[in-house]
Amino acid sequence: MTHGPDIARIAALVADPARSAMLLGLMDGCALTATELASLGGITKQTASSHLAKLVDGEVLSVEAQGRHRYFKLAGAHVAALLEALMVFSSDAVPPLRTGPREPSLRKARICYDHLAGEMGVALYDHMQENAWVDDGLALTEKGWRHLAVIGVTQAELPRSNRPQCRACLDWSQRRHHLAGTVGKLILDRFFALSWARRLPNSRIISFSPEGERRFGEWLR
Amino acid sequence: MTHGPDIARIAALVADPARSAMLLGLMDGCALTATELASLGGITKQTASSHLAKLVDGEVLSVEAQGRHRYFKLAGAHVAALLEALMVFSSDAVPPLRTGPREPSLRKARICYDHLAGEMGVALYDHMQENAWVDDGLALTEKGWRHLAVIGVTQAELPRSNRPQCRACLDWSQRRHHLAGTVGKLILDRFFALSWARRLPNSRIISFSPEGERRFGEWLR
DNA sequence: GTCATGGTTCGATCATAGTCGAACCATTCA
DNA sequence: TGAATGGTTCGACTATGATCGAACCATGAC
């Protein structure tokens, strides 16, 4: 009778199977595109578009347009907290989601959309910050470009887009940031081109060769 | 795509306005009957019955049948946690619910269904336990009946029902137990009959007269 | 410019589920 | 015993909203 907080409105946003699947897919804090989320929810992109509009309108998700992509992510920690409060009820699948991937190789290095995630991705991000390859605004410094040139990544390669050069992406297994953005993508592309690493089929695992891992370590010295 | 925890199922249970209103009404930990909850949700008792069945089936509520009444309450602390996680989203009404009633008179003494709640209700309950008016099973002792007789409550008055004589009810403002059950009702009735207290119109407040409060204190001596 | 791709809008369809009236069952009280 | 009250079941109605096909818009690549 008395109008309390409108918790039904938010609950309804989570109550749809497709939407909840998308939300669970974003629990790692990463931002995904609309089509990726559509496949997560097992629905067409039209339907996903409608769902995502609702979630953004309800301030459950936040969206960032970059080029022709739109990256969706959880609107904040309170959303993750809500999802966790809901997960308590399903006795089965309680633990695995926030503890990160089980397979060690996934923890070590995997692809996150188009850039490097996992321990090695976090190491790269940390190194770039600590050694002033990027400034406080995550823009590449003179010094940063010099070091990137060592493996063959040049400023000329940057597509003329307004997608940011560097972006921080929360790492699922590490719960720390790794490097995303166009530079993140370029670097990973170089790793592949230099045969330092390759993708395993049907998996997000990125497998570094012993030689590649050694060179990676040297590059960061 | 991958079947994670079925959070949509639980969310859907909260997603209905009538159901969420009922759940919010139970946030105080008290157990309410189906008809009370129906009025809380602003719906008929048939509809409420259907809603409540779903909530119990989903293990969001637990139910206890007593006579011709069925008392519903939250299934546990995890349910309250979920509701609170949802309330975070509604910027307006964040704080008041779990902090208890704002008006001091409501905190002091109010009616909870048919018995005394608030500070004085908790004091009564504590006193009865500490002074062995009731045993561990909350059944009245010889000594308890003697003291009740002082204010005119006699065993003969007890209706021959299987509603328990004494029941513990979690107090909203105090977050401790107060006395419910038939004896709780009988005692409050006596307070009214003795003019120790009266109900304020259109409110749950129970107003004790100075004389009544004094007598109440003496009775517990 | 053309083409491909990511996303949105619109409209029609369809299923789910909330709602209440009416009848019914169960318990309590007189 | 009958009357009153608390609660459930059943059936019919209705509204909401999820879904997808088709068309459309915007961006980026060539």
Short mmCIF file of C-alpha atoms (C1' of nucleotides) in Angstrom, two decimals:
data_model
loop_
_atom_site.label_atom_id
_atom_site.label_comp_id
_atom_site.label_asym_id
_atom_site.label_seq_id
_atom_site.Cartn_x
_atom_site.Cartn_y
_atom_site.Cartn_z
CA MET A 1 0.00 0.00 0.00
CA THR A 2 2.62 2.49 1.07
CA HIS A 3 4.98 3.21 -1.77
CA GLY A 4 8.37 2.03 -0.65
CA PRO A 5 11.46 1.87 -2.82
CA ASP A 6 10.64 0.55 -6.26
CA ILE A 7 12.66 -2.61 -6.04
CA ALA A 8 10.33 -4.41 -8.44
CA ARG A 9 11.51 -2.20 -11.29
CA ILE A 10 15.15 -3.25 -10.91
CA ALA A 11 14.31 -6.85 -10.18
CA ALA A 12 12.28 -6.98 -13.39
CA LEU A 13 15.32 -5.87 -15.33
CA VAL A 14 17.25 -8.89 -14.05
CA ALA A 15 14.29 -11.24 -14.25
CA ASP A 16 14.56 -11.99 -17.94
CA PRO A 17 16.73 -15.01 -18.82
CA ALA A 18 18.41 -13.31 -21.75
CA ARG A 19 19.16 -10.18 -19.75
CA SER A 20 20.47 -12.11 -16.76
CA ALA A 21 22.77 -14.12 -19.02
CA MET A 22 24.16 -10.89 -20.42
CA LEU A 23 24.64 -9.45 -16.96
CA LEU A 24 26.46 -12.55 -15.76
CA GLY A 25 28.71 -12.26 -18.78
CA LEU A 26 29.66 -8.77 -17.66
CA MET A 27 30.44 -9.80 -14.09
CA ASP A 28 34.14 -9.74 -14.96
CA GLY A 29 33.93 -5.97 -15.30
CA CYS A 30 34.92 -6.07 -18.94
CA ALA A 31 32.92 -4.14 -21.52
CA LEU A 32 31.30 -6.12 -24.31
CA THR A 33 29.63 -5.10 -27.54
CA ALA A 34 25.96 -5.51 -28.32
CA THR A 35 26.47 -8.43 -30.70
CA GLU A 36 28.68 -10.26 -28.24
CA LEU A 37 26.02 -9.84 -25.60
CA ALA A 38 23.34 -11.00 -28.01
CA SER A 39 25.19 -14.28 -28.48
CA LEU A 40 25.65 -14.56 -24.71
CA GLY A 41 21.91 -14.22 -24.27
CA GLY A 42 21.15 -16.57 -27.13
CA ILE A 43 19.00 -14.01 -28.93
CA THR A 44 19.09 -11.92 -32.08
CA LYS A 45 20.69 -8.51 -32.12
CA GLN A 46 17.35 -6.74 -32.47
CA THR A 47 16.12 -8.31 -29.28
CA ALA A 48 19.41 -7.66 -27.56
CA SER A 49 19.26 -4.04 -28.60
CA SER A 50 15.89 -3.71 -26.93
CA HIS A 51 17.11 -5.43 -23.77
CA LEU A 52 20.26 -3.34 -23.58
CA ALA A 53 18.32 -0.13 -23.99
CA LYS A 54 16.20 -1.12 -21.00
CA LEU A 55 19.21 -1.99 -18.89
CA VAL A 56 20.93 1.28 -19.69
CA ASP A 57 17.75 3.23 -19.08
CA GLY A 58 17.45 1.53 -15.71
CA GLU A 59 21.05 2.43 -14.93
CA VAL A 60 22.06 -1.18 -14.53
CA LEU A 61 24.47 -0.94 -17.42
CA SER A 62 26.51 1.95 -18.70
CA VAL A 63 27.40 2.33 -22.33
CA GLU A 64 30.26 3.92 -24.18
CA ALA A 65 30.09 4.42 -27.93
CA GLN A 66 33.35 3.92 -29.76
CA GLY A 67 33.23 4.07 -33.49
CA ARG A 68 30.50 1.82 -34.68
CA HIS A 69 30.71 -0.28 -31.56
CA ARG A 70 28.90 0.28 -28.31
CA TYR A 71 30.58 -1.15 -25.26
CA PHE A 72 28.31 -2.13 -22.39
CA LYS A 73 29.45 -2.78 -18.86
CA LEU A 74 27.98 -2.97 -15.40
CA ALA A 75 27.05 0.46 -14.06
CA GLY A 76 28.99 -0.08 -10.86
CA ALA A 77 29.92 -2.30 -7.99
CA HIS A 78 26.39 -2.14 -6.61
CA VAL A 79 25.20 -4.05 -9.68
CA ALA A 80 27.74 -6.79 -9.11
CA ALA A 81 26.67 -6.87 -5.47
CA LEU A 82 23.06 -7.35 -6.53
CA LEU A 83 23.94 -10.17 -8.89
CA GLU A 84 25.93 -11.86 -6.17
CA ALA A 85 23.03 -11.52 -3.74
CA LEU A 86 20.91 -13.31 -6.33
CA MET A 87 23.47 -16.03 -6.90
CA VAL A 88 23.30 -16.98 -3.25
CA PHE A 89 19.95 -18.59 -3.99
CA SER A 90 21.15 -20.98 -6.65
CA SER A 91 22.82 -23.63 -4.56
CA ASP A 92 24.64 -25.14 -7.52
CA ALA A 93 26.76 -22.53 -9.15
CA VAL A 94 27.86 -20.41 -6.27
CA PRO A 95 31.61 -20.09 -6.38
CA PRO A 96 33.24 -20.15 -9.79
CA LEU A 97 32.25 -16.82 -11.27
CA ARG A 98 34.24 -14.38 -9.26
CA THR A 99 37.17 -16.63 -8.57
CA GLY A 100 38.25 -16.46 -12.18
CA PRO A 101 38.99 -19.13 -14.74
CA ARG A 102 39.98 -22.51 -13.46
CA GLU A 103 42.48 -23.53 -16.11
CA PRO A 104 45.94 -22.17 -15.34
CA SER A 105 46.56 -21.36 -18.99
CA LEU A 106 43.45 -19.17 -19.03
CA ARG A 107 44.69 -17.36 -15.95
CA LYS A 108 48.05 -16.77 -17.53
CA ALA A 109 47.09 -15.30 -20.87
CA ARG A 110 43.82 -15.08 -22.76
CA ILE A 111 42.11 -12.83 -25.21
CA CYS A 112 39.63 -10.27 -23.95
CA TYR A 113 37.77 -9.06 -27.02
CA ASP A 114 40.88 -8.10 -29.00
CA HIS A 115 43.59 -7.55 -26.42
CA LEU A 116 45.69 -9.46 -23.92
CA ALA A 117 44.23 -10.37 -20.53
CA GLY A 118 45.37 -12.54 -17.67
CA GLU A 119 48.62 -12.40 -15.72
CA MET A 120 50.65 -11.30 -18.71
CA GLY A 121 48.16 -8.60 -19.66
CA VAL A 122 48.20 -7.23 -16.13
CA ALA A 123 52.01 -7.34 -16.08
CA LEU A 124 52.15 -5.37 -19.31
CA TYR A 125 49.72 -2.76 -18.02
CA ASP A 126 51.59 -2.37 -14.73
CA HIS A 127 54.91 -2.02 -16.50
CA MET A 128 53.61 0.66 -18.84
CA GLN A 129 52.33 2.69 -15.93
CA GLU A 130 55.32 2.25 -13.65
CA ASN A 131 57.80 3.13 -16.37
CA ALA A 132 55.93 6.12 -17.73
CA TRP A 133 55.09 4.59 -21.10
CA VAL A 134 51.74 6.27 -20.52
CA ASP A 135 50.80 9.39 -18.60
CA ASP A 136 48.10 9.75 -16.01
CA GLY A 137 45.43 10.06 -18.68
CA LEU A 138 46.55 6.74 -20.19
CA ALA A 139 47.90 8.52 -23.27
CA LEU A 140 51.17 7.16 -24.68
CA THR A 141 54.25 9.19 -23.91
CA GLU A 142 57.27 9.80 -26.12
CA LYS A 143 59.06 7.12 -24.13
CA GLY A 144 56.16 4.75 -24.58
CA TRP A 145 56.17 5.10 -28.35
CA ARG A 146 59.91 4.45 -28.39
CA HIS A 147 59.46 1.16 -26.60
CA LEU A 148 56.53 0.15 -28.75
CA ALA A 149 58.65 0.77 -31.82
CA VAL A 150 61.00 -1.94 -30.61
CA ILE A 151 58.43 -4.61 -31.41
CA GLY A 152 57.21 -2.76 -34.50
CA VAL A 153 54.16 -0.89 -33.28
CA THR A 154 54.23 2.62 -34.72
CA GLN A 155 51.99 5.61 -34.36
CA ALA A 156 51.26 5.45 -38.10
CA GLU A 157 49.48 2.17 -37.62
CA LEU A 158 46.89 3.70 -35.38
CA PRO A 159 43.53 3.77 -37.17
CA ARG A 160 42.05 7.24 -37.36
CA SER A 161 39.28 6.41 -34.97
CA ASN A 162 38.12 7.92 -31.77
CA ARG A 163 38.42 4.67 -29.92
CA PRO A 164 40.92 5.51 -27.19
CA GLN A 165 44.51 4.40 -27.68
CA CYS A 166 44.69 2.87 -24.25
CA ARG A 167 41.94 1.79 -22.03
CA ALA A 168 42.00 0.03 -18.68
CA CYS A 169 39.95 -3.15 -18.49
CA LEU A 170 39.31 -4.95 -15.25
CA ASP A 171 40.85 -8.39 -15.35
CA TRP A 172 38.59 -11.25 -14.45
CA SER A 173 41.10 -13.62 -12.90
CA GLN A 174 43.45 -11.01 -11.49
CA ARG A 175 40.88 -8.41 -10.42
CA ARG A 176 43.30 -5.78 -11.60
CA HIS A 177 43.52 -3.75 -14.78
CA HIS A 178 45.04 -4.85 -18.02
CA LEU A 179 45.61 -2.93 -21.23
CA ALA A 180 42.77 -2.49 -23.71
CA GLY A 181 42.13 0.01 -26.49
CA THR A 182 43.63 0.22 -29.94
CA VAL A 183 47.17 0.03 -28.63
CA GLY A 184 46.24 -3.05 -26.66
CA LYS A 185 44.99 -4.59 -29.85
CA LEU A 186 48.06 -3.54 -31.90
CA ILE A 187 50.42 -4.99 -29.33
CA LEU A 188 48.65 -8.32 -29.27
CA ASP A 189 48.60 -8.37 -33.07
CA ARG A 190 52.37 -7.91 -33.04
CA PHE A 191 52.77 -10.78 -30.59
CA PHE A 192 50.97 -12.98 -33.08
CA ALA A 193 52.91 -11.60 -36.05
CA LEU A 194 56.22 -12.14 -34.27
CA SER A 195 55.11 -15.68 -33.41
CA TRP A 196 55.61 -14.97 -29.75
CA ALA A 197 52.15 -16.36 -29.16
CA ARG A 198 49.15 -17.94 -30.88
CA ARG A 199 45.53 -18.53 -30.09
CA LEU A 200 44.33 -22.01 -29.26
CA PRO A 201 41.32 -23.02 -31.35
CA ASN A 202 37.89 -22.82 -29.75
CA SER A 203 39.23 -21.18 -26.66
CA ARG A 204 40.18 -17.81 -25.29
CA ILE A 205 43.58 -19.13 -24.31
CA ILE A 206 46.62 -17.36 -25.74
CA SER A 207 49.60 -19.69 -25.76
CA PHE A 208 53.05 -18.11 -25.59
CA SER A 209 55.99 -20.09 -26.92
CA PRO A 210 58.95 -20.39 -24.53
CA GLU A 211 60.91 -18.16 -26.88
CA GLY A 212 58.03 -15.67 -27.03
CA GLU A 213 57.70 -15.50 -23.29
CA ARG A 214 61.44 -14.90 -22.95
CA ARG A 215 61.35 -12.07 -25.49
CA PHE A 216 58.29 -10.59 -23.77
CA GLY A 217 60.21 -10.51 -20.50
CA GLU A 218 63.22 -8.93 -22.12
CA TRP A 219 61.10 -6.32 -23.84
CA LEU A 220 59.76 -5.19 -20.51
CA ARG A 221 63.26 -4.83 -19.07
CA MET B 1 24.55 -19.42 -23.76
CA THR B 2 26.31 -21.19 -20.94
CA HIS B 3 23.90 -21.97 -18.13
CA GLY B 4 25.07 -20.02 -15.14
CA PRO B 5 23.20 -19.68 -11.89
CA ASP B 6 19.52 -19.11 -12.48
CA ILE B 7 19.34 -15.64 -11.05
CA ALA B 8 16.46 -14.72 -13.34
CA ARG B 9 14.18 -17.11 -11.47
CA ILE B 10 14.67 -15.40 -8.13
CA ALA B 11 14.66 -11.93 -9.63
CA ALA B 12 11.31 -12.69 -11.25
CA LEU B 13 9.88 -13.53 -7.84
CA VAL B 14 10.75 -10.04 -6.62
CA ALA B 15 9.88 -8.36 -9.89
CA ASP B 16 6.15 -8.14 -9.29
CA PRO B 17 4.95 -4.95 -7.58
CA ALA B 18 2.53 -6.76 -5.32
CA ARG B 19 5.11 -9.32 -4.28
CA SER B 20 7.81 -6.75 -3.69
CA ALA B 21 5.46 -4.73 -1.51
CA MET B 22 4.77 -7.82 0.57
CA LEU B 23 8.47 -8.59 0.86
CA LEU B 24 9.25 -5.05 1.98
CA GLY B 25 6.54 -5.39 4.58
CA LEU B 26 8.33 -8.42 5.96
CA MET B 27 11.73 -6.73 6.15
CA ASP B 28 11.16 -6.21 9.88
CA GLY B 29 11.46 -9.94 10.37
CA CYS B 30 7.94 -10.22 11.71
CA ALA B 31 5.62 -12.91 10.40
CA LEU B 32 2.39 -11.71 8.81
CA THR B 33 -0.73 -13.53 7.72
CA ALA B 34 -1.88 -13.91 4.14
CA THR B 35 -4.65 -11.35 4.43
CA GLU B 36 -2.38 -8.78 5.99
CA LEU B 37 0.05 -9.29 3.16
CA ALA B 38 -2.76 -9.03 0.63
CA SER B 39 -3.63 -5.59 1.94
CA LEU B 40 0.05 -4.64 1.90
CA GLY B 41 0.23 -5.59 -1.74
CA GLY B 42 -3.05 -3.93 -2.55
CA ILE B 43 -4.56 -7.08 -4.00
CA THR B 44 -7.29 -9.57 -3.18
CA LYS B 45 -6.62 -12.57 -1.05
CA GLN B 46 -6.93 -14.96 -3.96
CA THR B 47 -4.18 -13.19 -5.82
CA ALA B 48 -2.08 -12.95 -2.69
CA SER B 49 -2.49 -16.65 -2.10
CA SER B 50 -1.08 -17.34 -5.55
CA HIS B 51 1.82 -14.95 -5.00
CA LEU B 52 2.66 -16.36 -1.61
CA ALA B 53 2.63 -19.90 -2.93
CA LYS B 54 5.20 -18.87 -5.53
CA LEU B 55 7.40 -17.13 -2.97
CA VAL B 56 7.34 -20.12 -0.64
CA ASP B 57 8.00 -22.49 -3.51
CA GLY B 58 10.98 -20.37 -4.50
CA GLU B 59 12.23 -20.45 -0.91
CA VAL B 60 12.07 -16.71 -0.57
CA LEU B 61 9.48 -16.96 2.19
CA SER B 62 8.89 -19.57 4.81
CA VAL B 63 5.49 -20.33 6.19
CA GLU B 64 4.18 -21.62 9.46
CA ALA B 65 0.58 -22.67 9.83
CA GLN B 66 -1.08 -21.87 13.15
CA GLY B 67 -4.73 -22.57 13.47
CA ARG B 68 -6.51 -21.07 10.56
CA HIS B 69 -3.75 -18.53 10.05
CA ARG B 70 -0.62 -18.95 8.00
CA TYR B 71 2.29 -16.80 9.06
CA PHE B 72 4.72 -15.83 6.33
CA LYS B 73 8.18 -14.46 6.92
CA LEU B 74 11.43 -14.01 5.02
CA ALA B 75 13.25 -17.30 4.54
CA GLY B 76 16.46 -15.92 5.94
CA ALA B 77 19.00 -13.15 6.15
CA HIS B 78 20.05 -13.73 2.57
CA VAL B 79 16.61 -12.58 1.45
CA ALA B 80 16.92 -9.36 3.41
CA ALA B 81 20.36 -8.90 1.90
CA LEU B 82 18.93 -9.27 -1.57
CA LEU B 83 16.20 -6.73 -0.87
CA GLU B 84 18.73 -4.30 0.46
CA ALA B 85 20.91 -4.76 -2.62
CA LEU B 86 17.86 -3.83 -4.66
CA MET B 87 17.02 -0.81 -2.52
CA VAL B 88 20.43 0.66 -3.28
CA PHE B 89 19.12 1.49 -6.74
CA SER B 90 16.21 3.62 -5.63
CA SER B 91 17.98 6.77 -4.60
CA ASP B 92 14.99 8.08 -2.67
CA ALA B 93 14.10 5.63 -0.01
CA VAL B 94 17.43 4.16 0.95
CA PRO B 95 17.83 4.39 4.67
CA PRO B 96 14.64 4.29 6.69
CA LEU B 97 13.56 0.69 6.45
CA ARG B 98 16.13 -1.13 8.51
CA THR B 99 16.77 1.67 10.91
CA GLY B 100 13.32 1.35 12.33
CA PRO B 101 10.51 3.84 12.74
CA ARG B 102 11.50 7.47 12.91
CA GLU B 103 8.97 8.74 15.40
CA PRO B 104 10.14 8.14 18.95
CA SER B 105 6.66 7.18 20.06
CA LEU B 106 6.62 4.40 17.46
CA ARG B 107 9.95 3.17 18.74
CA LYS B 108 8.69 3.13 22.30
CA ALA B 109 5.45 1.20 21.94
CA ARG B 110 3.38 0.16 18.97
CA ILE B 111 1.08 -2.61 17.97
CA CYS B 112 2.41 -5.52 15.92
CA TYR B 113 -0.63 -7.35 14.62
CA ASP B 114 -2.28 -7.80 18.02
CA HIS B 115 0.52 -7.56 20.56
CA LEU B 116 2.95 -5.04 22.01
CA ALA B 117 6.10 -4.15 20.11
CA GLY B 118 8.80 -1.54 20.53
CA GLU B 119 10.99 -0.86 23.53
CA MET B 120 8.30 -1.77 26.03
CA GLY B 121 7.46 -4.98 24.17
CA VAL B 122 11.09 -6.00 24.18
CA ALA B 123 11.40 -5.11 27.87
CA LEU B 124 8.42 -7.29 28.71
CA TYR B 125 9.79 -10.20 26.73
CA ASP B 126 13.23 -9.91 28.33
CA HIS B 127 11.77 -9.71 31.80
CA MET B 128 9.63 -12.80 31.28
CA GLN B 129 12.62 -14.80 30.16
CA GLU B 130 15.05 -13.56 32.78
CA ASN B 131 12.63 -14.14 35.64
CA ALA B 132 11.45 -17.56 34.54
CA TRP B 133 7.90 -16.54 33.73
CA VAL B 134 8.39 -18.80 30.74
CA ASP B 135 10.56 -21.88 30.25
CA ASP B 136 12.96 -22.58 27.46
CA GLY B 137 10.15 -23.65 25.14
CA LEU B 138 8.42 -20.32 25.75
CA ALA B 139 5.64 -22.04 27.70
CA LEU B 140 4.33 -20.14 30.73
CA THR B 141 5.53 -21.44 34.10
CA GLU B 142 3.61 -21.58 37.36
CA LYS B 143 5.43 -18.43 38.38
CA GLY B 144 4.55 -16.75 35.13
CA TRP B 145 0.83 -17.42 35.55
CA ARG B 146 0.98 -16.02 39.08
CA HIS B 147 2.38 -12.74 37.82
CA LEU B 148 -0.06 -12.56 34.96
CA ALA B 149 -2.90 -13.01 37.43
CA VAL B 150 -1.79 -9.76 39.08
CA ILE B 151 -3.05 -7.77 36.11
CA GLY B 152 -6.01 -10.06 35.54
CA VAL B 153 -4.82 -12.42 32.85
CA THR B 154 -5.88 -15.95 33.75
CA GLN B 155 -5.37 -19.30 32.15
CA ALA B 156 -9.12 -19.62 31.74
CA GLU B 157 -9.15 -16.75 29.29
CA LEU B 158 -6.92 -18.62 26.87
CA PRO B 159 -8.93 -19.63 23.83
CA ARG B 160 -8.76 -23.33 23.16
CA SER B 161 -6.70 -22.90 20.06
CA ASN B 162 -3.42 -24.31 18.95
CA ARG B 163 -2.00 -20.90 18.31
CA PRO B 164 0.97 -20.88 20.66
CA GLN B 165 0.60 -19.09 23.97
CA CYS B 166 3.84 -17.26 23.53
CA ARG B 167 5.74 -16.59 20.41
CA ALA B 168 8.88 -14.58 19.80
CA CYS B 169 8.59 -11.89 17.17
CA LEU B 170 11.59 -9.99 15.90
CA ASP B 171 11.21 -6.33 16.73
CA TRP B 172 11.62 -3.91 13.87
CA SER B 173 13.10 -0.96 15.72
CA GLN B 174 14.97 -2.90 18.38
CA ARG B 175 16.07 -5.85 16.30
CA ARG B 176 15.37 -8.02 19.29
CA HIS B 177 12.47 -10.25 20.19
CA HIS B 178 9.24 -9.15 21.75
CA LEU B 179 6.31 -11.18 22.98
CA ALA B 180 3.69 -12.40 20.52
CA GLY B 181 1.15 -15.22 20.63
CA THR B 182 -2.17 -15.41 22.48
CA VAL B 183 -0.63 -14.38 25.78
CA GLY B 184 0.93 -11.39 24.08
CA LYS B 185 -2.48 -10.43 22.85
CA LEU B 186 -4.17 -11.01 26.21
CA ILE B 187 -1.63 -8.87 28.02
CA LEU B 188 -2.02 -6.00 25.61
CA ASP B 189 -5.81 -6.30 25.91
CA ARG B 190 -5.45 -5.95 29.68
CA PHE B 191 -3.30 -2.86 29.28
CA PHE B 192 -6.12 -1.30 27.31
CA ALA B 193 -8.79 -2.50 29.75
CA LEU B 194 -6.83 -1.14 32.72
CA SER B 195 -6.43 2.17 30.85
CA TRP B 196 -2.68 1.89 31.14
CA ALA B 197 -2.51 2.57 27.43
CA ARG B 198 -4.61 3.34 24.39
CA ARG B 199 -4.13 3.24 20.61
CA LEU B 200 -3.76 6.44 18.68
CA PRO B 201 -6.16 6.63 15.74
CA ASN B 202 -4.79 5.86 12.28
CA SER B 203 -1.47 4.82 13.63
CA ARG B 204 0.32 1.86 15.11
CA ILE B 205 1.40 3.94 18.08
CA ILE B 206 0.39 2.71 21.54
CA SER B 207 0.34 5.59 23.97
CA PHE B 208 0.94 4.78 27.64
CA SER B 209 -0.38 7.18 30.24
CA PRO B 210 2.20 8.29 32.86
CA GLU B 211 0.24 6.33 35.45
CA GLY B 212 0.11 3.30 33.13
CA GLU B 213 3.81 3.38 32.49
CA ARG B 214 4.50 3.62 36.21
CA ARG B 215 2.27 0.62 36.92
CA PHE B 216 3.91 -1.30 34.08
CA GLY B 217 7.31 -0.71 35.66
CA GLU B 218 6.08 -1.76 39.07
CA TRP B 219 4.49 -4.89 37.68
CA LEU B 220 7.82 -5.99 36.29
CA ARG B 221 9.52 -5.48 39.63
"C1'" DG C 1 32.01 6.60 -54.22
"C1'" DT C 2 30.66 1.21 -52.83
"C1'" DC C 3 30.38 -2.41 -49.63
"C1'" DA C 4 30.38 -4.66 -45.19
"C1'" DT C 5 29.32 -4.47 -40.50
"C1'" DG C 6 27.39 -2.97 -35.96
"C1'" DG C 7 23.04 -1.30 -34.08
"C1'" DT C 8 18.40 0.53 -33.98
"C1'" DT C 9 13.42 1.04 -35.14
"C1'" DC C 10 9.00 -0.67 -36.42
"C1'" DG C 11 5.33 -3.89 -36.60
"C1'" DA C 12 3.15 -8.26 -35.94
"C1'" DT C 13 2.95 -12.40 -33.29
"C1'" DC C 14 2.69 -15.04 -29.34
"C1'" DA C 15 3.26 -16.71 -24.64
"C1'" DT C 16 3.39 -15.74 -19.94
"C1'" DA C 17 1.53 -14.39 -15.87
"C1'" DG C 18 -1.21 -11.12 -12.95
"C1'" DT C 19 -5.94 -10.31 -11.81
"C1'" DC C 20 -10.51 -11.16 -9.86
"C1'" DG C 21 -15.29 -13.56 -9.28
"C1'" DA C 22 -17.16 -17.61 -7.60
"C1'" DA C 23 -17.04 -21.67 -5.29
"C1'" DC C 24 -14.90 -24.39 -1.94
"C1'" DC C 25 -12.28 -26.19 2.32
"C1'" DA C 26 -10.76 -25.67 7.19
"C1'" DT C 27 -10.76 -23.74 11.62
"C1'" DT C 28 -12.62 -21.22 15.35
"C1'" DC C 29 -16.23 -19.44 18.09
"C1'" DA C 30 -21.01 -19.08 19.84
"C1'" DT D 1 -25.02 -27.48 15.18
"C1'" DG D 2 -24.52 -23.05 12.38
"C1'" DA D 3 -22.11 -18.68 11.43
"C1'" DA D 4 -17.89 -16.23 10.60
"C1'" DT D 5 -13.39 -15.96 9.16
"C1'" DG D 6 -8.82 -17.24 6.93
"C1'" DG D 7 -7.17 -19.33 2.96
"C1'" DT D 8 -7.07 -22.04 -1.49
"C1'" DT D 9 -8.55 -23.65 -6.12
"C1'" DC D 10 -10.49 -22.98 -10.58
"C1'" DG D 11 -11.53 -20.62 -14.72
"C1'" DA D 12 -11.81 -16.72 -17.72
"C1'" DC D 13 -10.03 -12.30 -18.97
"C1'" DT D 14 -6.43 -9.17 -19.98
"C1'" DA D 15 -2.13 -6.76 -20.35
"C1'" DT D 16 2.48 -6.84 -20.54
"C1'" DG D 17 6.54 -7.85 -22.78
"C1'" DA D 18 9.77 -11.03 -25.26
"C1'" DT D 19 10.66 -12.37 -29.85
"C1'" DC D 20 11.98 -11.99 -34.69
"C1'" DG D 21 11.65 -10.38 -39.81
"C1'" DA D 22 12.36 -6.51 -42.46
"C1'" DA D 23 13.84 -2.14 -43.22
"C1'" DC D 24 16.76 1.46 -41.91
"C1'" DC D 25 20.82 4.39 -40.13
"C1'" DA D 26 25.77 5.10 -39.06
"C1'" DT D 27 30.45 4.06 -39.14
"C1'" DG D 28 34.57 2.33 -41.03
"C1'" DA D 29 37.26 -0.12 -44.76
"C1'" DC D 30 38.56 -0.17 -49.51
#
